[in-house]
Amino acid sequence: MMGPKALCLMIFCALMAWHMHTTFSADYEEPWKIMFIHFLEKICEITASVLENLGIMSYWEFYNIITKGYITQPTSDENITVKETKINDILVRYYVPKRNSHKLKRGMIYFHGGSPKFAKIALLPYETFARRAANRLDAVVLAPDYQQSSKYHSQTQWNDVSDFVKSLLHPETLAKYGVDPTRVCITGDSAGATITAALTQQE
Ligand SMILES: *[C@@H]1O[C@H](CO)[C@@H](O)[C@H](O)[C@H]1NC(C)=O
């Protein structure tokens, strides 16, 4: 005999499988990895909503708790020197490749994604991306904690970000980080991609 708990779990798994099957086409690399990560994300979303609806904690409180375990320190490794600094009151974590250190390098300004309620550059997925990009591209990656630095959002945050990029793009500032001013790109994911798109269309 199947207990009601087992039945619920089966229905839940079947619904999840159906959801993932309908959401994804097989036309990308490592489909199982992506499905697994998506599955975990869905579980978190559902748990956060359930906890909020039960009045136990707010949606974002839950995210803050589960992401606490993924906060990293600015730690250098065999390939990359990682440091933090402040530019215009915005905390910036930057990644400098150790090889060819005598030459000016390409520069990449990276705006991470995620909600300002919990996302920061120190979180493992953003940190991993920045570190790998620096290593693979042999580029200095400068990743501002732009969401945390501004108490207000929309216009104020936009002005802060825009001023930050202008300060950073000064040739003397770039030289301080070993960046060749003729080879700088700006990139971002999700919320950071919106910022990137807006910046690149600014006069
Ligand atoms: C350092 O770089 C090499 C070559 O890209 C790579 O194989 C190695 O895993 C890197 N080390 C770390 C700690 O990321």
PDB file of C-alpha atoms and ligand atoms in Angstrom:
ATOM      1  CA  MET A   1       0.000   0.000   0.000  1.00  0.00           C
ATOM      2  CA  MET A   2       1.244   3.448  -0.886  1.00  0.00           C
ATOM      3  CA  GLY A   3       0.949   6.043   1.857  1.00  0.00           C
ATOM      4  CA  PRO A   4      -0.456   9.535   1.118  1.00  0.00           C
ATOM      5  CA  LYS A   5       3.028  11.060   1.550  1.00  0.00           C
ATOM      6  CA  ALA A   6       4.539   8.805  -1.103  1.00  0.00           C
ATOM      7  CA  LEU A   7       1.623   9.555  -3.403  1.00  0.00           C
ATOM      8  CA  CYS A   8       2.118  13.325  -2.957  1.00  0.00           C
ATOM      9  CA  LEU A   9       5.828  12.960  -3.668  1.00  0.00           C
ATOM     10  CA  MET A  10       5.095  10.964  -6.818  1.00  0.00           C
ATOM     11  CA  ILE A  11       2.579  13.532  -8.081  1.00  0.00           C
ATOM     12  CA  PHE A  12       5.045  16.339  -7.280  1.00  0.00           C
ATOM     13  CA  CYS A  13       7.868  14.584  -9.160  1.00  0.00           C
ATOM     14  CA  ALA A  14       5.602  13.856 -12.130  1.00  0.00           C
ATOM     15  CA  LEU A  15       4.501  17.518 -12.293  1.00  0.00           C
ATOM     16  CA  MET A  16       8.111  18.676 -12.053  1.00  0.00           C
ATOM     17  CA  ALA A  17       9.175  16.285 -14.818  1.00  0.00           C
ATOM     18  CA  TRP A  18       6.291  17.484 -16.978  1.00  0.00           C
ATOM     19  CA  HIS A  19       7.166  21.127 -16.297  1.00  0.00           C
ATOM     20  CA  MET A  20      10.827  20.586 -17.226  1.00  0.00           C
ATOM     21  CA  HIS A  21       9.917  18.576 -20.277  1.00  0.00           C
ATOM     22  CA  THR A  22       7.687  21.391 -21.565  1.00  0.00           C
ATOM     23  CA  THR A  23      10.153  24.177 -20.634  1.00  0.00           C
ATOM     24  CA  PHE A  24      13.262  22.807 -22.316  1.00  0.00           C
ATOM     25  CA  SER A  25      14.210  21.866 -25.817  1.00  0.00           C
ATOM     26  CA  ALA A  26      17.317  19.692 -26.144  1.00  0.00           C
ATOM     27  CA  ASP A  27      19.165  22.261 -28.206  1.00  0.00           C
ATOM     28  CA  TYR A  28      21.942  23.344 -25.825  1.00  0.00           C
ATOM     29  CA  GLU A  29      25.044  21.991 -24.111  1.00  0.00           C
ATOM     30  CA  GLU A  30      24.828  19.913 -20.919  1.00  0.00           C
ATOM     31  CA  PRO A  31      20.997  19.630 -20.820  1.00  0.00           C
ATOM     32  CA  TRP A  32      20.982  17.443 -17.655  1.00  0.00           C
ATOM     33  CA  LYS A  33      23.051  19.905 -15.687  1.00  0.00           C
ATOM     34  CA  ILE A  34      20.755  22.769 -16.692  1.00  0.00           C
ATOM     35  CA  MET A  35      17.638  20.760 -15.877  1.00  0.00           C
ATOM     36  CA  PHE A  36      19.036  19.812 -12.487  1.00  0.00           C
ATOM     37  CA  ILE A  37      19.901  23.426 -11.619  1.00  0.00           C
ATOM     38  CA  HIS A  38      16.500  24.541 -12.861  1.00  0.00           C
ATOM     39  CA  PHE A  39      14.892  21.848 -10.702  1.00  0.00           C
ATOM     40  CA  LEU A  40      16.720  23.081  -7.585  1.00  0.00           C
ATOM     41  CA  GLU A  41      15.732  26.649  -8.391  1.00  0.00           C
ATOM     42  CA  LYS A  42      12.083  25.661  -8.723  1.00  0.00           C
ATOM     43  CA  ILE A  43      12.200  23.835  -5.383  1.00  0.00           C
ATOM     44  CA  CYS A  44      13.617  26.994  -3.760  1.00  0.00           C
ATOM     45  CA  GLU A  45      10.959  29.185  -5.349  1.00  0.00           C
ATOM     46  CA  ILE A  46       8.172  26.878  -4.206  1.00  0.00           C
ATOM     47  CA  THR A  47       9.592  26.567  -0.680  1.00  0.00           C
ATOM     48  CA  ALA A  48      10.009  30.356  -0.420  1.00  0.00           C
ATOM     49  CA  SER A  49       6.407  30.931  -1.533  1.00  0.00           C
ATOM     50  CA  VAL A  50       5.037  28.283   0.823  1.00  0.00           C
ATOM     51  CA  LEU A  51       6.982  29.708   3.800  1.00  0.00           C
ATOM     52  CA  GLU A  52       5.803  33.226   2.967  1.00  0.00           C
ATOM     53  CA  ASN A  53       2.186  32.135   2.626  1.00  0.00           C
ATOM     54  CA  LEU A  54       2.382  30.278   5.938  1.00  0.00           C
ATOM     55  CA  GLY A  55       3.672  33.488   7.538  1.00  0.00           C
ATOM     56  CA  ILE A  56       6.913  31.809   8.658  1.00  0.00           C
ATOM     57  CA  MET A  57       9.352  34.112   6.834  1.00  0.00           C
ATOM     58  CA  SER A  58       9.319  36.374   3.811  1.00  0.00           C
ATOM     59  CA  TYR A  59      10.246  35.121   0.368  1.00  0.00           C
ATOM     60  CA  TRP A  60      13.534  37.035   0.305  1.00  0.00           C
ATOM     61  CA  GLU A  61      14.443  36.149   3.894  1.00  0.00           C
ATOM     62  CA  PHE A  62      14.462  32.535   2.749  1.00  0.00           C
ATOM     63  CA  TYR A  63      16.742  33.375  -0.189  1.00  0.00           C
ATOM     64  CA  ASN A  64      19.046  35.313   2.105  1.00  0.00           C
ATOM     65  CA  ILE A  65      19.370  32.285   4.361  1.00  0.00           C
ATOM     66  CA  ILE A  66      20.024  29.729   1.627  1.00  0.00           C
ATOM     67  CA  THR A  67      22.516  31.939  -0.207  1.00  0.00           C
ATOM     68  CA  LYS A  68      24.544  32.681   2.977  1.00  0.00           C
ATOM     69  CA  GLY A  69      26.418  29.423   2.465  1.00  0.00           C
ATOM     70  CA  TYR A  70      27.581  30.605  -0.965  1.00  0.00           C
ATOM     71  CA  ILE A  71      29.322  33.818   0.048  1.00  0.00           C
ATOM     72  CA  THR A  72      32.992  33.758  -0.916  1.00  0.00           C
ATOM     73  CA  GLN A  73      35.973  35.775   0.281  1.00  0.00           C
ATOM     74  CA  PRO A  74      38.247  37.556  -2.230  1.00  0.00           C
ATOM     75  CA  THR A  75      40.747  34.696  -2.332  1.00  0.00           C
ATOM     76  CA  SER A  76      43.545  34.496  -4.914  1.00  0.00           C
ATOM     77  CA  ASP A  77      44.502  31.188  -6.540  1.00  0.00           C
ATOM     78  CA  GLU A  78      47.431  29.937  -8.639  1.00  0.00           C
ATOM     79  CA  ASN A  79      46.172  31.844 -11.733  1.00  0.00           C
ATOM     80  CA  ILE A  80      44.333  34.908 -10.473  1.00  0.00           C
ATOM     81  CA  THR A  81      44.933  37.605  -7.872  1.00  0.00           C
ATOM     82  CA  VAL A  82      41.623  38.704  -6.354  1.00  0.00           C
ATOM     83  CA  LYS A  83      41.261  41.967  -4.456  1.00  0.00           C
ATOM     84  CA  GLU A  84      38.585  44.447  -3.440  1.00  0.00           C
ATOM     85  CA  THR A  85      38.582  48.208  -3.683  1.00  0.00           C
ATOM     86  CA  LYS A  86      36.133  51.093  -3.687  1.00  0.00           C
ATOM     87  CA  ILE A  87      35.480  53.280  -6.713  1.00  0.00           C
ATOM     88  CA  ASN A  88      32.939  56.086  -6.169  1.00  0.00           C
ATOM     89  CA  ASP A  89      31.805  54.374  -2.953  1.00  0.00           C
ATOM     90  CA  ILE A  90      30.980  51.198  -4.879  1.00  0.00           C
ATOM     91  CA  LEU A  91      32.735  48.068  -3.688  1.00  0.00           C
ATOM     92  CA  VAL A  92      34.531  46.401  -6.607  1.00  0.00           C
ATOM     93  CA  ARG A  93      35.970  42.915  -6.592  1.00  0.00           C
ATOM     94  CA  TYR A  94      38.660  42.610  -9.245  1.00  0.00           C
ATOM     95  CA  TYR A  95      40.458  39.645 -10.782  1.00  0.00           C
ATOM     96  CA  VAL A  96      43.931  40.009 -12.270  1.00  0.00           C
ATOM     97  CA  PRO A  97      45.562  37.098 -14.140  1.00  0.00           C
ATOM     98  CA  LYS A  98      49.058  36.318 -12.813  1.00  0.00           C
ATOM     99  CA  ARG A  99      50.562  35.339 -16.171  1.00  0.00           C
ATOM    100  CA  ASN A 100      52.068  38.037 -18.464  1.00  0.00           C
ATOM    101  CA  SER A 101      51.710  40.488 -15.593  1.00  0.00           C
ATOM    102  CA  HIS A 102      54.120  42.986 -17.213  1.00  0.00           C
ATOM    103  CA  LYS A 103      51.713  43.656 -20.118  1.00  0.00           C
ATOM    104  CA  LEU A 104      48.535  45.744 -20.145  1.00  0.00           C
ATOM    105  CA  LYS A 105      45.566  43.409 -20.433  1.00  0.00           C
ATOM    106  CA  ARG A 106      42.062  43.415 -21.803  1.00  0.00           C
ATOM    107  CA  GLY A 107      39.496  44.685 -19.316  1.00  0.00           C
ATOM    108  CA  MET A 108      36.011  43.371 -18.623  1.00  0.00           C
ATOM    109  CA  ILE A 109      33.495  45.228 -16.475  1.00  0.00           C
ATOM    110  CA  TYR A 110      31.024  42.635 -15.204  1.00  0.00           C
ATOM    111  CA  PHE A 111      27.584  43.447 -13.762  1.00  0.00           C
ATOM    112  CA  HIS A 112      26.216  40.385 -11.993  1.00  0.00           C
ATOM    113  CA  GLY A 113      22.521  39.510 -12.033  1.00  0.00           C
ATOM    114  CA  GLY A 114      20.054  38.470  -9.344  1.00  0.00           C
ATOM    115  CA  SER A 115      17.712  40.406  -7.109  1.00  0.00           C
ATOM    116  CA  PRO A 116      19.154  43.282  -5.028  1.00  0.00           C
ATOM    117  CA  LYS A 117      17.459  41.575  -2.083  1.00  0.00           C
ATOM    118  CA  PHE A 118      20.195  38.959  -1.898  1.00  0.00           C
ATOM    119  CA  ALA A 119      22.589  39.078  -4.879  1.00  0.00           C
ATOM    120  CA  LYS A 120      26.171  40.292  -4.505  1.00  0.00           C
ATOM    121  CA  ILE A 121      29.364  39.646  -6.413  1.00  0.00           C
ATOM    122  CA  ALA A 122      30.653  37.523  -3.507  1.00  0.00           C
ATOM    123  CA  LEU A 123      28.042  34.835  -4.259  1.00  0.00           C
ATOM    124  CA  LEU A 124      29.667  31.726  -5.692  1.00  0.00           C
ATOM    125  CA  PRO A 125      28.053  31.608  -9.191  1.00  0.00           C
ATOM    126  CA  TYR A 126      28.977  35.238 -10.023  1.00  0.00           C
ATOM    127  CA  GLU A 127      32.382  34.874  -8.438  1.00  0.00           C
ATOM    128  CA  THR A 128      33.056  31.675 -10.414  1.00  0.00           C
ATOM    129  CA  PHE A 129      32.082  33.352 -13.677  1.00  0.00           C
ATOM    130  CA  ALA A 130      34.343  36.362 -13.009  1.00  0.00           C
ATOM    131  CA  ARG A 131      37.286  34.143 -12.030  1.00  0.00           C
ATOM    132  CA  ARG A 132      36.926  31.870 -15.068  1.00  0.00           C
ATOM    133  CA  ALA A 133      36.489  34.793 -17.458  1.00  0.00           C
ATOM    134  CA  ALA A 134      39.675  36.407 -16.114  1.00  0.00           C
ATOM    135  CA  ASN A 135      41.599  33.157 -16.485  1.00  0.00           C
ATOM    136  CA  ARG A 136      40.315  32.093 -19.904  1.00  0.00           C
ATOM    137  CA  LEU A 137      40.397  35.529 -21.540  1.00  0.00           C
ATOM    138  CA  ASP A 138      43.603  36.638 -19.821  1.00  0.00           C
ATOM    139  CA  ALA A 139      41.636  39.773 -18.914  1.00  0.00           C
ATOM    140  CA  VAL A 140      41.286  41.914 -15.797  1.00  0.00           C
ATOM    141  CA  VAL A 141      37.685  41.499 -14.623  1.00  0.00           C
ATOM    142  CA  LEU A 142      36.225  44.351 -12.555  1.00  0.00           C
ATOM    143  CA  ALA A 143      32.969  43.369 -10.859  1.00  0.00           C
ATOM    144  CA  PRO A 144      31.135  46.110  -8.943  1.00  0.00           C
ATOM    145  CA  ASP A 145      28.694  45.336  -6.122  1.00  0.00           C
ATOM    146  CA  TYR A 146      26.433  47.907  -7.716  1.00  0.00           C
ATOM    147  CA  GLN A 147      23.154  46.663  -6.230  1.00  0.00           C
ATOM    148  CA  GLN A 148      24.312  46.682  -2.623  1.00  0.00           C
ATOM    149  CA  SER A 149      25.898  50.090  -2.698  1.00  0.00           C
ATOM    150  CA  SER A 150      22.773  52.036  -3.427  1.00  0.00           C
ATOM    151  CA  LYS A 151      19.959  52.174  -0.905  1.00  0.00           C
ATOM    152  CA  TYR A 152      17.539  53.336  -3.583  1.00  0.00           C
ATOM    153  CA  HIS A 153      16.851  51.768  -6.908  1.00  0.00           C
ATOM    154  CA  SER A 154      15.900  52.808 -10.432  1.00  0.00           C
ATOM    155  CA  GLN A 155      17.054  56.369 -11.139  1.00  0.00           C
ATOM    156  CA  THR A 156      19.471  56.808  -8.226  1.00  0.00           C
ATOM    157  CA  GLN A 157      21.031  53.446  -8.832  1.00  0.00           C
ATOM    158  CA  TRP A 158      21.278  54.144 -12.535  1.00  0.00           C
ATOM    159  CA  ASN A 159      23.092  57.462 -11.885  1.00  0.00           C
ATOM    160  CA  ASP A 160      25.488  55.703  -9.489  1.00  0.00           C
ATOM    161  CA  VAL A 161      26.269  52.993 -12.024  1.00  0.00           C
ATOM    162  CA  SER A 162      26.704  55.435 -14.870  1.00  0.00           C
ATOM    163  CA  ASP A 163      29.062  57.647 -12.784  1.00  0.00           C
ATOM    164  CA  PHE A 164      30.952  54.558 -11.670  1.00  0.00           C
ATOM    165  CA  VAL A 165      31.609  53.428 -15.252  1.00  0.00           C
ATOM    166  CA  LYS A 166      32.684  56.926 -16.279  1.00  0.00           C
ATOM    167  CA  SER A 167      35.195  57.050 -13.394  1.00  0.00           C
ATOM    168  CA  LEU A 168      36.460  53.596 -14.175  1.00  0.00           C
ATOM    169  CA  LEU A 169      36.949  54.323 -17.882  1.00  0.00           C
ATOM    170  CA  HIS A 170      39.450  57.109 -17.179  1.00  0.00           C
ATOM    171  CA  PRO A 171      42.749  55.923 -18.705  1.00  0.00           C
ATOM    172  CA  GLU A 172      44.604  56.611 -15.420  1.00  0.00           C
ATOM    173  CA  THR A 173      42.123  54.516 -13.462  1.00  0.00           C
ATOM    174  CA  LEU A 174      42.353  51.675 -15.976  1.00  0.00           C
ATOM    175  CA  ALA A 175      46.152  51.870 -15.869  1.00  0.00           C
ATOM    176  CA  LYS A 176      45.999  51.342 -12.090  1.00  0.00           C
ATOM    177  CA  TYR A 177      44.438  47.941 -12.728  1.00  0.00           C
ATOM    178  CA  GLY A 178      46.757  47.088 -15.625  1.00  0.00           C
ATOM    179  CA  VAL A 179      44.027  47.487 -18.263  1.00  0.00           C
ATOM    180  CA  ASP A 180      44.640  48.581 -21.849  1.00  0.00           C
ATOM    181  CA  PRO A 181      42.118  51.441 -22.396  1.00  0.00           C
ATOM    182  CA  THR A 182      41.558  50.447 -26.042  1.00  0.00           C
ATOM    183  CA  ARG A 183      40.398  46.924 -25.126  1.00  0.00           C
ATOM    184  CA  VAL A 184      37.598  47.205 -22.564  1.00  0.00           C
ATOM    185  CA  CYS A 185      34.207  45.484 -22.704  1.00  0.00           C
ATOM    186  CA  ILE A 186      31.140  45.671 -20.497  1.00  0.00           C
ATOM    187  CA  THR A 187      29.052  42.609 -19.805  1.00  0.00           C
ATOM    188  CA  GLY A 188      26.380  41.368 -17.434  1.00  0.00           C
ATOM    189  CA  ASP A 189      23.818  38.662 -16.827  1.00  0.00           C
ATOM    190  CA  SER A 190      20.108  39.076 -16.116  1.00  0.00           C
ATOM    191  CA  ALA A 191      19.608  42.303 -14.119  1.00  0.00           C
ATOM    192  CA  GLY A 192      23.240  43.117 -14.923  1.00  0.00           C
ATOM    193  CA  ALA A 193      22.508  42.635 -18.635  1.00  0.00           C
ATOM    194  CA  THR A 194      19.819  45.322 -18.453  1.00  0.00           C
ATOM    195  CA  ILE A 195      22.363  47.718 -16.948  1.00  0.00           C
ATOM    196  CA  THR A 196      24.889  46.726 -19.626  1.00  0.00           C
ATOM    197  CA  ALA A 197      22.411  47.290 -22.462  1.00  0.00           C
ATOM    198  CA  ALA A 198      21.466  50.710 -21.084  1.00  0.00           C
ATOM    199  CA  LEU A 199      25.123  51.729 -20.597  1.00  0.00           C
ATOM    200  CA  THR A 200      26.143  50.763 -24.102  1.00  0.00           C
ATOM    201  CA  GLN A 201      23.334  52.871 -25.585  1.00  0.00           C
ATOM    202  CA  GLN A 202      24.173  55.936 -23.555  1.00  0.00           C
ATOM    203  CA  GLU A 203      25.736  58.812 -25.480  1.00  0.00           C
TER     204      GLU A 203
HETATM  205  C1  LIG B   1      44.598  27.572 -13.537  1.00  0.00           C
HETATM  206  O1  LIG B   1      44.578  27.567 -14.938  1.00  0.00           O
HETATM  207  C2  LIG B   1      44.694  26.303 -15.561  1.00  0.00           C
HETATM  208  C3  LIG B   1      44.765  26.521 -17.054  1.00  0.00           C
HETATM  209  O2  LIG B   1      43.698  27.306 -17.521  1.00  0.00           O
HETATM  210  C4  LIG B   1      43.545  25.409 -15.128  1.00  0.00           C
HETATM  211  O3  LIG B   1      43.662  24.129 -15.689  1.00  0.00           O
HETATM  212  C5  LIG B   1      43.492  25.336 -13.619  1.00  0.00           C
HETATM  213  O4  LIG B   1      42.366  24.593 -13.219  1.00  0.00           O
HETATM  214  C6  LIG B   1      43.427  26.723 -13.023  1.00  0.00           C
HETATM  215  N1  LIG B   1      43.456  26.672 -11.563  1.00  0.00           N
HETATM  216  C7  LIG B   1      42.431  27.100 -10.808  1.00  0.00           C
HETATM  217  C8  LIG B   1      42.622  26.999  -9.339  1.00  0.00           C
HETATM  218  O5  LIG B   1      41.400  27.556 -11.278  1.00  0.00           O
END
